[in-house]
Amino acid sequence: MINNLNKIPEHIAIIMDGNGRWAEEQGKERIFGHQNGVNAVRNAMEAAGEAGIKFLTLYAFSTENWNRPKEEIDALMGLLVKAIHAETDNLMQNNVRLQTIGNITSLPEDCQKELQTAMDITKDNTGLTVILALSYSGRWEIVNAIKMMVQNNVTVDDITENSFKNYLNTKNIPDPDMLIRTGREQRISNFLLWQIAYSELFFPDILWPDFTKQDLVDLIAQYQTRQRRFGKTGKQIY
Ligand code: FPP
């Protein structure tokens, strides 16, 4: 439970890393780690909803992940379809809205259909919004934004940080207050490059399948002790 009801972050983004190592540590195939990673996704969603977080963005499949063995990619896509299908009722019960960012048309058709169905069903929910980043990378998103601006004949004078934001996949979503990466690595790996300019970063020593609701609560408590200055000096801004 969150003790401090002030300073609740509005948006948490998570790089869910360590599934493969978690499985290998137990002498199992990597996909076993991804399967158990789905339970951790459920934990994160429930904890975020209960804490009153408005947006939770999960890095589920990066542009670079297409370079993994076909067998692992197929298994991950299959897992995604199965998990979304199985969880839609749960999303409705918890007032969760599902959205995606990334190059969704590059996903297998059954995956696109399952995502679209779940997004349509949950679109009017008003609690937590869960955003799945799929076939996503920050550089892809920025290049894509520039292409759209050129196609729309946007003039140099019309380009500002605010107008640029409207061409990103995250145009209606506030920037993350917290970026969490599990898996014992401390890097960004091409995730939300534009949006994390002022995010607070957290690298808990946890492999993703072990991530619990309490872990998210503890990380939020850590966030509440940080001073955010957004480049300014002086007093804490809240
Ligand atoms: C990183 O671990 C994790 C992924 C590439 C996939 C994340 C997918 C899930 C948690 C399951 C499906 C998701 C949803 C939203 C239902 P890794 O394989 O890079 O681990 P490693 O660094 O130990 O090799």
PDB file of C-alpha atoms and ligand atoms in Angstrom:
ATOM      1  CA  MET A   1       0.000   0.000   0.000  1.00  0.00           C
ATOM      2  CA  ILE A   2       1.189   3.516  -0.768  1.00  0.00           C
ATOM      3  CA  ASN A   3       1.623   5.453   2.493  1.00  0.00           C
ATOM      4  CA  ASN A   4       2.305   8.864   1.008  1.00  0.00           C
ATOM      5  CA  LEU A   5      -0.660   9.894  -1.100  1.00  0.00           C
ATOM      6  CA  ASN A   6       1.078  13.054  -2.276  1.00  0.00           C
ATOM      7  CA  LYS A   7       3.382  12.870  -5.260  1.00  0.00           C
ATOM      8  CA  ILE A   8       1.800   9.835  -6.879  1.00  0.00           C
ATOM      9  CA  PRO A   9       3.457   9.538 -10.308  1.00  0.00           C
ATOM     10  CA  GLU A  10       1.060   9.945 -13.210  1.00  0.00           C
ATOM     11  CA  HIS A  11       3.004   7.773 -15.671  1.00  0.00           C
ATOM     12  CA  ILE A  12       5.376   4.857 -15.040  1.00  0.00           C
ATOM     13  CA  ALA A  13       7.315   3.230 -17.882  1.00  0.00           C
ATOM     14  CA  ILE A  14       8.970  -0.173 -17.471  1.00  0.00           C
ATOM     15  CA  ILE A  15      11.692  -1.979 -19.426  1.00  0.00           C
ATOM     16  CA  MET A  16      10.865  -5.580 -18.502  1.00  0.00           C
ATOM     17  CA  ASP A  17      14.283  -7.212 -18.718  1.00  0.00           C
ATOM     18  CA  GLY A  18      15.698 -10.491 -17.443  1.00  0.00           C
ATOM     19  CA  ASN A  19      13.160 -13.111 -18.571  1.00  0.00           C
ATOM     20  CA  GLY A  20      15.758 -15.151 -20.454  1.00  0.00           C
ATOM     21  CA  ARG A  21      18.296 -15.174 -17.609  1.00  0.00           C
ATOM     22  CA  TRP A  22      15.578 -16.015 -15.078  1.00  0.00           C
ATOM     23  CA  ALA A  23      14.721 -19.144 -17.094  1.00  0.00           C
ATOM     24  CA  GLU A  24      18.349 -20.057 -17.797  1.00  0.00           C
ATOM     25  CA  GLU A  25      19.179 -19.816 -14.083  1.00  0.00           C
ATOM     26  CA  GLN A  26      16.655 -22.618 -13.605  1.00  0.00           C
ATOM     27  CA  GLY A  27      17.964 -24.660 -16.510  1.00  0.00           C
ATOM     28  CA  LYS A  28      14.828 -23.897 -18.559  1.00  0.00           C
ATOM     29  CA  GLU A  29      14.210 -22.539 -22.081  1.00  0.00           C
ATOM     30  CA  ARG A  30      14.053 -18.735 -22.436  1.00  0.00           C
ATOM     31  CA  ILE A  31      10.346 -18.853 -23.307  1.00  0.00           C
ATOM     32  CA  PHE A  32       9.661 -20.200 -19.811  1.00  0.00           C
ATOM     33  CA  GLY A  33      10.947 -16.839 -18.573  1.00  0.00           C
ATOM     34  CA  HIS A  34       8.613 -14.936 -20.910  1.00  0.00           C
ATOM     35  CA  GLN A  35       5.668 -17.086 -19.772  1.00  0.00           C
ATOM     36  CA  ASN A  36       6.416 -16.187 -16.162  1.00  0.00           C
ATOM     37  CA  GLY A  37       6.976 -12.584 -17.216  1.00  0.00           C
ATOM     38  CA  VAL A  38       3.242 -12.410 -17.954  1.00  0.00           C
ATOM     39  CA  ASN A  39       2.522 -12.912 -14.216  1.00  0.00           C
ATOM     40  CA  ALA A  40       4.842 -10.001 -13.450  1.00  0.00           C
ATOM     41  CA  VAL A  41       2.932  -7.882 -16.008  1.00  0.00           C
ATOM     42  CA  ARG A  42      -0.260  -8.685 -14.091  1.00  0.00           C
ATOM     43  CA  ASN A  43       1.450  -7.733 -10.805  1.00  0.00           C
ATOM     44  CA  ALA A  44       2.626  -4.400 -12.223  1.00  0.00           C
ATOM     45  CA  MET A  45      -0.818  -3.604 -13.678  1.00  0.00           C
ATOM     46  CA  GLU A  46      -2.638  -4.404 -10.436  1.00  0.00           C
ATOM     47  CA  ALA A  47      -0.186  -2.461  -8.276  1.00  0.00           C
ATOM     48  CA  ALA A  48      -0.283   0.539 -10.620  1.00  0.00           C
ATOM     49  CA  GLY A  49      -4.097   0.537 -10.693  1.00  0.00           C
ATOM     50  CA  GLU A  50      -4.320   0.313  -6.895  1.00  0.00           C
ATOM     51  CA  ALA A  51      -1.780   3.136  -6.485  1.00  0.00           C
ATOM     52  CA  GLY A  52      -3.824   5.466  -8.697  1.00  0.00           C
ATOM     53  CA  ILE A  53      -1.252   5.620 -11.498  1.00  0.00           C
ATOM     54  CA  LYS A  54      -2.907   6.871 -14.696  1.00  0.00           C
ATOM     55  CA  PHE A  55      -0.483   5.473 -17.337  1.00  0.00           C
ATOM     56  CA  LEU A  56       1.729   2.367 -17.338  1.00  0.00           C
ATOM     57  CA  THR A  57       3.880   1.823 -20.444  1.00  0.00           C
ATOM     58  CA  LEU A  58       5.467  -1.620 -20.844  1.00  0.00           C
ATOM     59  CA  TYR A  59       8.294  -2.348 -23.285  1.00  0.00           C
ATOM     60  CA  ALA A  60       7.024  -5.730 -24.493  1.00  0.00           C
ATOM     61  CA  PHE A  61       8.846  -6.042 -27.839  1.00  0.00           C
ATOM     62  CA  SER A  62      11.484  -3.725 -29.291  1.00  0.00           C
ATOM     63  CA  THR A  63      12.353  -3.096 -32.940  1.00  0.00           C
ATOM     64  CA  GLU A  64      15.675  -4.828 -32.166  1.00  0.00           C
ATOM     65  CA  ASN A  65      13.864  -7.897 -30.782  1.00  0.00           C
ATOM     66  CA  TRP A  66      13.030  -8.844 -34.406  1.00  0.00           C
ATOM     67  CA  ASN A  67      16.689 -10.013 -34.579  1.00  0.00           C
ATOM     68  CA  ARG A  68      16.037 -12.823 -32.073  1.00  0.00           C
ATOM     69  CA  PRO A  69      15.659 -16.421 -33.289  1.00  0.00           C
ATOM     70  CA  LYS A  70      12.363 -16.949 -35.148  1.00  0.00           C
ATOM     71  CA  GLU A  71      11.336 -19.570 -32.633  1.00  0.00           C
ATOM     72  CA  GLU A  72      11.560 -17.065 -29.762  1.00  0.00           C
ATOM     73  CA  ILE A  73       9.759 -14.334 -31.739  1.00  0.00           C
ATOM     74  CA  ASP A  74       6.906 -16.725 -32.624  1.00  0.00           C
ATOM     75  CA  ALA A  75       6.650 -17.854 -29.023  1.00  0.00           C
ATOM     76  CA  LEU A  76       6.558 -14.249 -27.773  1.00  0.00           C
ATOM     77  CA  MET A  77       3.851 -13.260 -30.275  1.00  0.00           C
ATOM     78  CA  GLY A  78       1.842 -16.367 -29.360  1.00  0.00           C
ATOM     79  CA  LEU A  79       2.177 -15.518 -25.700  1.00  0.00           C
ATOM     80  CA  LEU A  80       1.027 -11.979 -26.322  1.00  0.00           C
ATOM     81  CA  VAL A  81      -2.108 -13.123 -28.198  1.00  0.00           C
ATOM     82  CA  LYS A  82      -2.914 -15.661 -25.478  1.00  0.00           C
ATOM     83  CA  ALA A  83      -2.298 -13.227 -22.608  1.00  0.00           C
ATOM     84  CA  ILE A  84      -4.393 -10.440 -24.122  1.00  0.00           C
ATOM     85  CA  HIS A  85      -7.236 -12.822 -24.878  1.00  0.00           C
ATOM     86  CA  ALA A  86      -7.127 -14.258 -21.353  1.00  0.00           C
ATOM     87  CA  GLU A  87      -6.801 -10.894 -19.605  1.00  0.00           C
ATOM     88  CA  THR A  88      -9.455  -8.798 -21.365  1.00  0.00           C
ATOM     89  CA  ASP A  89     -12.164  -9.644 -18.779  1.00  0.00           C
ATOM     90  CA  ASN A  90      -9.729  -8.773 -16.031  1.00  0.00           C
ATOM     91  CA  LEU A  91      -8.960  -5.438 -17.721  1.00  0.00           C
ATOM     92  CA  MET A  92     -12.706  -4.667 -17.861  1.00  0.00           C
ATOM     93  CA  GLN A  93     -13.210  -5.606 -14.198  1.00  0.00           C
ATOM     94  CA  ASN A  94     -10.354  -3.309 -13.195  1.00  0.00           C
ATOM     95  CA  ASN A  95     -11.449  -0.407 -15.431  1.00  0.00           C
ATOM     96  CA  VAL A  96      -8.162  -0.638 -17.394  1.00  0.00           C
ATOM     97  CA  ARG A  97      -7.861   0.799 -20.904  1.00  0.00           C
ATOM     98  CA  LEU A  98      -5.401  -0.876 -23.277  1.00  0.00           C
ATOM     99  CA  GLN A  99      -3.414   1.059 -25.880  1.00  0.00           C
ATOM    100  CA  THR A 100      -0.306   0.391 -27.980  1.00  0.00           C
ATOM    101  CA  ILE A 101       2.658   2.296 -29.351  1.00  0.00           C
ATOM    102  CA  GLY A 102       5.077   1.086 -32.013  1.00  0.00           C
ATOM    103  CA  ASN A 103       5.010  -0.222 -35.547  1.00  0.00           C
ATOM    104  CA  ILE A 104       1.897  -2.315 -34.961  1.00  0.00           C
ATOM    105  CA  THR A 105       1.362  -3.157 -38.654  1.00  0.00           C
ATOM    106  CA  SER A 106       4.616  -5.163 -38.554  1.00  0.00           C
ATOM    107  CA  LEU A 107       3.119  -7.616 -36.038  1.00  0.00           C
ATOM    108  CA  PRO A 108       1.495 -10.897 -37.145  1.00  0.00           C
ATOM    109  CA  GLU A 109      -2.120 -10.406 -38.203  1.00  0.00           C
ATOM    110  CA  ASP A 110      -3.666 -12.468 -35.402  1.00  0.00           C
ATOM    111  CA  CYS A 111      -1.722 -10.382 -32.923  1.00  0.00           C
ATOM    112  CA  GLN A 112      -2.932  -7.117 -34.481  1.00  0.00           C
ATOM    113  CA  LYS A 113      -6.527  -8.389 -34.404  1.00  0.00           C
ATOM    114  CA  GLU A 114      -6.356  -9.486 -30.761  1.00  0.00           C
ATOM    115  CA  LEU A 115      -4.872  -6.133 -29.766  1.00  0.00           C
ATOM    116  CA  GLN A 116      -7.506  -4.195 -31.721  1.00  0.00           C
ATOM    117  CA  THR A 117     -10.330  -6.202 -30.143  1.00  0.00           C
ATOM    118  CA  ALA A 118      -8.986  -5.627 -26.621  1.00  0.00           C
ATOM    119  CA  MET A 119      -8.442  -1.911 -27.328  1.00  0.00           C
ATOM    120  CA  ASP A 120     -11.995  -1.539 -28.681  1.00  0.00           C
ATOM    121  CA  ILE A 121     -13.524  -3.354 -25.708  1.00  0.00           C
ATOM    122  CA  THR A 122     -11.582  -1.346 -23.108  1.00  0.00           C
ATOM    123  CA  LYS A 123     -11.569   2.054 -24.832  1.00  0.00           C
ATOM    124  CA  ASP A 124     -14.063   3.740 -22.484  1.00  0.00           C
ATOM    125  CA  ASN A 125     -12.438   2.545 -19.252  1.00  0.00           C
ATOM    126  CA  THR A 126     -11.345   5.426 -17.076  1.00  0.00           C
ATOM    127  CA  GLY A 127      -8.858   3.904 -14.604  1.00  0.00           C
ATOM    128  CA  LEU A 128      -5.319   2.919 -15.499  1.00  0.00           C
ATOM    129  CA  THR A 129      -4.231   3.102 -19.152  1.00  0.00           C
ATOM    130  CA  VAL A 130      -1.793   0.303 -20.014  1.00  0.00           C
ATOM    131  CA  ILE A 131       0.290   1.062 -23.097  1.00  0.00           C
ATOM    132  CA  LEU A 132       2.098  -1.874 -24.687  1.00  0.00           C
ATOM    133  CA  ALA A 133       5.181  -0.852 -26.669  1.00  0.00           C
ATOM    134  CA  LEU A 134       5.371  -3.403 -29.485  1.00  0.00           C
ATOM    135  CA  SER A 135       7.821  -3.359 -32.358  1.00  0.00           C
ATOM    136  CA  TYR A 136       8.781  -0.044 -30.804  1.00  0.00           C
ATOM    137  CA  SER A 137      11.986   1.935 -30.599  1.00  0.00           C
ATOM    138  CA  GLY A 138      12.538   5.575 -29.729  1.00  0.00           C
ATOM    139  CA  ARG A 139      14.627   6.278 -32.826  1.00  0.00           C
ATOM    140  CA  TRP A 140      12.007   4.634 -35.076  1.00  0.00           C
ATOM    141  CA  GLU A 141       9.335   6.819 -33.469  1.00  0.00           C
ATOM    142  CA  ILE A 142      11.335  10.036 -33.965  1.00  0.00           C
ATOM    143  CA  VAL A 143      12.168   9.249 -37.608  1.00  0.00           C
ATOM    144  CA  ASN A 144       8.524   8.321 -38.166  1.00  0.00           C
ATOM    145  CA  ALA A 145       7.451  11.671 -36.700  1.00  0.00           C
ATOM    146  CA  ILE A 146       9.783  13.547 -39.065  1.00  0.00           C
ATOM    147  CA  LYS A 147       8.428  11.630 -42.057  1.00  0.00           C
ATOM    148  CA  MET A 148       4.856  12.564 -41.081  1.00  0.00           C
ATOM    149  CA  MET A 149       5.827  16.211 -40.695  1.00  0.00           C
ATOM    150  CA  VAL A 150       7.401  16.270 -44.155  1.00  0.00           C
ATOM    151  CA  GLN A 151       4.343  14.536 -45.637  1.00  0.00           C
ATOM    152  CA  ASN A 152       2.124  17.150 -43.977  1.00  0.00           C
ATOM    153  CA  ASN A 153       4.269  20.001 -45.386  1.00  0.00           C
ATOM    154  CA  VAL A 154       4.992  21.362 -41.895  1.00  0.00           C
ATOM    155  CA  THR A 155       7.090  24.521 -42.226  1.00  0.00           C
ATOM    156  CA  VAL A 156      10.241  25.263 -40.218  1.00  0.00           C
ATOM    157  CA  ASP A 157       8.481  28.047 -38.303  1.00  0.00           C
ATOM    158  CA  ASP A 158       5.791  25.613 -37.187  1.00  0.00           C
ATOM    159  CA  ILE A 159       8.278  23.198 -35.610  1.00  0.00           C
ATOM    160  CA  THR A 160       8.438  23.543 -31.834  1.00  0.00           C
ATOM    161  CA  GLU A 161       8.932  21.009 -29.065  1.00  0.00           C
ATOM    162  CA  ASN A 162       5.187  21.110 -28.464  1.00  0.00           C
ATOM    163  CA  SER A 163       4.180  20.691 -32.105  1.00  0.00           C
ATOM    164  CA  PHE A 164       6.755  17.896 -32.579  1.00  0.00           C
ATOM    165  CA  LYS A 165       5.206  15.959 -29.690  1.00  0.00           C
ATOM    166  CA  ASN A 166       1.979  15.677 -31.669  1.00  0.00           C
ATOM    167  CA  TYR A 167       3.695  13.473 -34.242  1.00  0.00           C
ATOM    168  CA  LEU A 168       4.934  10.986 -31.663  1.00  0.00           C
ATOM    169  CA  ASN A 169       2.989   7.808 -30.847  1.00  0.00           C
ATOM    170  CA  THR A 170       2.589   9.168 -27.312  1.00  0.00           C
ATOM    171  CA  LYS A 171       0.959  12.433 -28.370  1.00  0.00           C
ATOM    172  CA  ASN A 172      -1.865  12.303 -25.810  1.00  0.00           C
ATOM    173  CA  ILE A 173       0.167  10.743 -23.013  1.00  0.00           C
ATOM    174  CA  PRO A 174       2.149  12.735 -20.411  1.00  0.00           C
ATOM    175  CA  ASP A 175       5.891  12.037 -20.222  1.00  0.00           C
ATOM    176  CA  PRO A 176       6.840   9.275 -17.745  1.00  0.00           C
ATOM    177  CA  ASP A 177       7.607  10.443 -14.215  1.00  0.00           C
ATOM    178  CA  MET A 178       9.402   7.150 -13.519  1.00  0.00           C
ATOM    179  CA  LEU A 179      11.345   4.818 -15.793  1.00  0.00           C
ATOM    180  CA  ILE A 180      12.044   1.417 -14.248  1.00  0.00           C
ATOM    181  CA  ARG A 181      14.386  -1.157 -15.779  1.00  0.00           C
ATOM    182  CA  THR A 182      14.651  -4.602 -14.228  1.00  0.00           C
ATOM    183  CA  GLY A 183      17.225  -7.228 -15.207  1.00  0.00           C
ATOM    184  CA  ARG A 184      20.392  -5.823 -13.637  1.00  0.00           C
ATOM    185  CA  GLU A 185      21.290  -3.599 -16.604  1.00  0.00           C
ATOM    186  CA  GLN A 186      21.450   0.181 -16.455  1.00  0.00           C
ATOM    187  CA  ARG A 187      20.652   1.401 -19.930  1.00  0.00           C
ATOM    188  CA  ILE A 188      17.746   2.843 -21.912  1.00  0.00           C
ATOM    189  CA  SER A 189      17.871   0.511 -24.953  1.00  0.00           C
ATOM    190  CA  ASN A 190      16.082   2.851 -27.354  1.00  0.00           C
ATOM    191  CA  PHE A 191      12.941   3.236 -25.205  1.00  0.00           C
ATOM    192  CA  LEU A 192      10.924   6.495 -25.172  1.00  0.00           C
ATOM    193  CA  LEU A 193      14.006   8.581 -25.987  1.00  0.00           C
ATOM    194  CA  TRP A 194      12.139  11.871 -26.365  1.00  0.00           C
ATOM    195  CA  GLN A 195       9.731  11.327 -23.487  1.00  0.00           C
ATOM    196  CA  ILE A 196      12.189  10.433 -20.689  1.00  0.00           C
ATOM    197  CA  ALA A 197      14.071  13.739 -20.797  1.00  0.00           C
ATOM    198  CA  TYR A 198      13.172  14.428 -17.138  1.00  0.00           C
ATOM    199  CA  SER A 199      12.049  11.007 -15.905  1.00  0.00           C
ATOM    200  CA  GLU A 200      13.441   9.632 -12.663  1.00  0.00           C
ATOM    201  CA  LEU A 201      15.363   6.415 -13.372  1.00  0.00           C
ATOM    202  CA  PHE A 202      15.243   3.206 -11.292  1.00  0.00           C
ATOM    203  CA  PHE A 203      17.263   0.023 -11.807  1.00  0.00           C
ATOM    204  CA  PRO A 204      16.065  -2.505  -9.230  1.00  0.00           C
ATOM    205  CA  ASP A 205      18.138  -5.684  -8.861  1.00  0.00           C
ATOM    206  CA  ILE A 206      15.265  -7.940  -9.965  1.00  0.00           C
ATOM    207  CA  LEU A 207      14.777 -10.191 -12.983  1.00  0.00           C
ATOM    208  CA  TRP A 208      11.388  -9.360 -14.511  1.00  0.00           C
ATOM    209  CA  PRO A 209       9.515 -12.637 -13.724  1.00  0.00           C
ATOM    210  CA  ASP A 210      10.255 -12.014 -10.010  1.00  0.00           C
ATOM    211  CA  PHE A 211       8.708  -8.507 -10.055  1.00  0.00           C
ATOM    212  CA  THR A 212       5.960  -8.234  -7.399  1.00  0.00           C
ATOM    213  CA  LYS A 213       3.275  -5.700  -6.521  1.00  0.00           C
ATOM    214  CA  GLN A 214       5.334  -4.766  -3.451  1.00  0.00           C
ATOM    215  CA  ASP A 215       8.329  -4.029  -5.704  1.00  0.00           C
ATOM    216  CA  LEU A 216       6.305  -1.386  -7.521  1.00  0.00           C
ATOM    217  CA  VAL A 217       5.031   0.066  -4.239  1.00  0.00           C
ATOM    218  CA  ASP A 218       8.635   0.257  -2.937  1.00  0.00           C
ATOM    219  CA  LEU A 219       9.855   1.956  -6.115  1.00  0.00           C
ATOM    220  CA  ILE A 220       7.052   4.523  -5.913  1.00  0.00           C
ATOM    221  CA  ALA A 221       8.109   5.221  -2.297  1.00  0.00           C
ATOM    222  CA  GLN A 222      11.688   5.790  -3.521  1.00  0.00           C
ATOM    223  CA  TYR A 223      10.382   8.127  -6.225  1.00  0.00           C
ATOM    224  CA  GLN A 224       8.574  10.140  -3.560  1.00  0.00           C
ATOM    225  CA  THR A 225      11.898  10.898  -1.866  1.00  0.00           C
ATOM    226  CA  ARG A 226      13.465  12.318  -5.041  1.00  0.00           C
ATOM    227  CA  GLN A 227      13.634  16.018  -5.790  1.00  0.00           C
ATOM    228  CA  ARG A 228      12.544  16.858  -9.313  1.00  0.00           C
ATOM    229  CA  ARG A 229      13.840  20.165 -10.601  1.00  0.00           C
ATOM    230  CA  PHE A 230      13.364  19.904 -14.370  1.00  0.00           C
ATOM    231  CA  GLY A 231      16.651  21.721 -14.924  1.00  0.00           C
ATOM    232  CA  LYS A 232      15.906  24.497 -12.447  1.00  0.00           C
ATOM    233  CA  THR A 233      17.651  25.071  -9.150  1.00  0.00           C
ATOM    234  CA  GLY A 234      16.090  25.644  -5.787  1.00  0.00           C
ATOM    235  CA  LYS A 235      12.941  24.277  -4.256  1.00  0.00           C
ATOM    236  CA  GLN A 236      11.310  20.975  -4.991  1.00  0.00           C
ATOM    237  CA  ILE A 237       8.607  21.365  -7.608  1.00  0.00           C
ATOM    238  CA  TYR A 238       5.214  19.836  -6.855  1.00  0.00           C
TER     239      TYR A 238
HETATM  240  C1  FPP B   1      13.186  -9.091 -21.917  1.00  0.00           C
HETATM  241  O1  FPP B   1      13.800 -10.230 -21.355  1.00  0.00           O
HETATM  242  C2  FPP B   1      11.767  -9.304 -22.174  1.00  0.00           C
HETATM  243  C3  FPP B   1      11.200  -9.329 -23.415  1.00  0.00           C
HETATM  244  C4  FPP B   1      11.951  -9.134 -24.649  1.00  0.00           C
HETATM  245  C5  FPP B   1       9.766  -9.601 -23.612  1.00  0.00           C
HETATM  246  C6  FPP B   1       8.821  -9.115 -22.565  1.00  0.00           C
HETATM  247  C7  FPP B   1       7.572  -9.906 -22.684  1.00  0.00           C
HETATM  248  C8  FPP B   1       6.808 -10.336 -21.671  1.00  0.00           C
HETATM  249  C9  FPP B   1       7.050  -9.967 -20.262  1.00  0.00           C
HETATM  250  C10 FPP B   1       5.653 -11.261 -21.903  1.00  0.00           C
HETATM  251  C11 FPP B   1       4.498 -10.755 -22.709  1.00  0.00           C
HETATM  252  C12 FPP B   1       4.008  -9.409 -22.379  1.00  0.00           C
HETATM  253  C13 FPP B   1       2.742  -9.005 -22.205  1.00  0.00           C
HETATM  254  C14 FPP B   1       2.487  -7.556 -22.168  1.00  0.00           C
HETATM  255  C15 FPP B   1       1.585  -9.909 -22.023  1.00  0.00           C
HETATM  256  P1  FPP B   1      15.037 -10.866 -22.110  1.00  0.00           P
HETATM  257  O2  FPP B   1      14.552 -11.993 -22.935  1.00  0.00           O
HETATM  258  O3  FPP B   1      15.776  -9.810 -22.851  1.00  0.00           O
HETATM  259  O4  FPP B   1      15.867 -11.394 -20.894  1.00  0.00           O
HETATM  260  P2  FPP B   1      17.450 -11.548 -20.810  1.00  0.00           P
HETATM  261  O5  FPP B   1      18.023 -10.150 -20.838  1.00  0.00           O
HETATM  262  O6  FPP B   1      17.631 -12.217 -19.508  1.00  0.00           O
HETATM  263  O7  FPP B   1      17.891 -12.368 -21.981  1.00  0.00           O
END
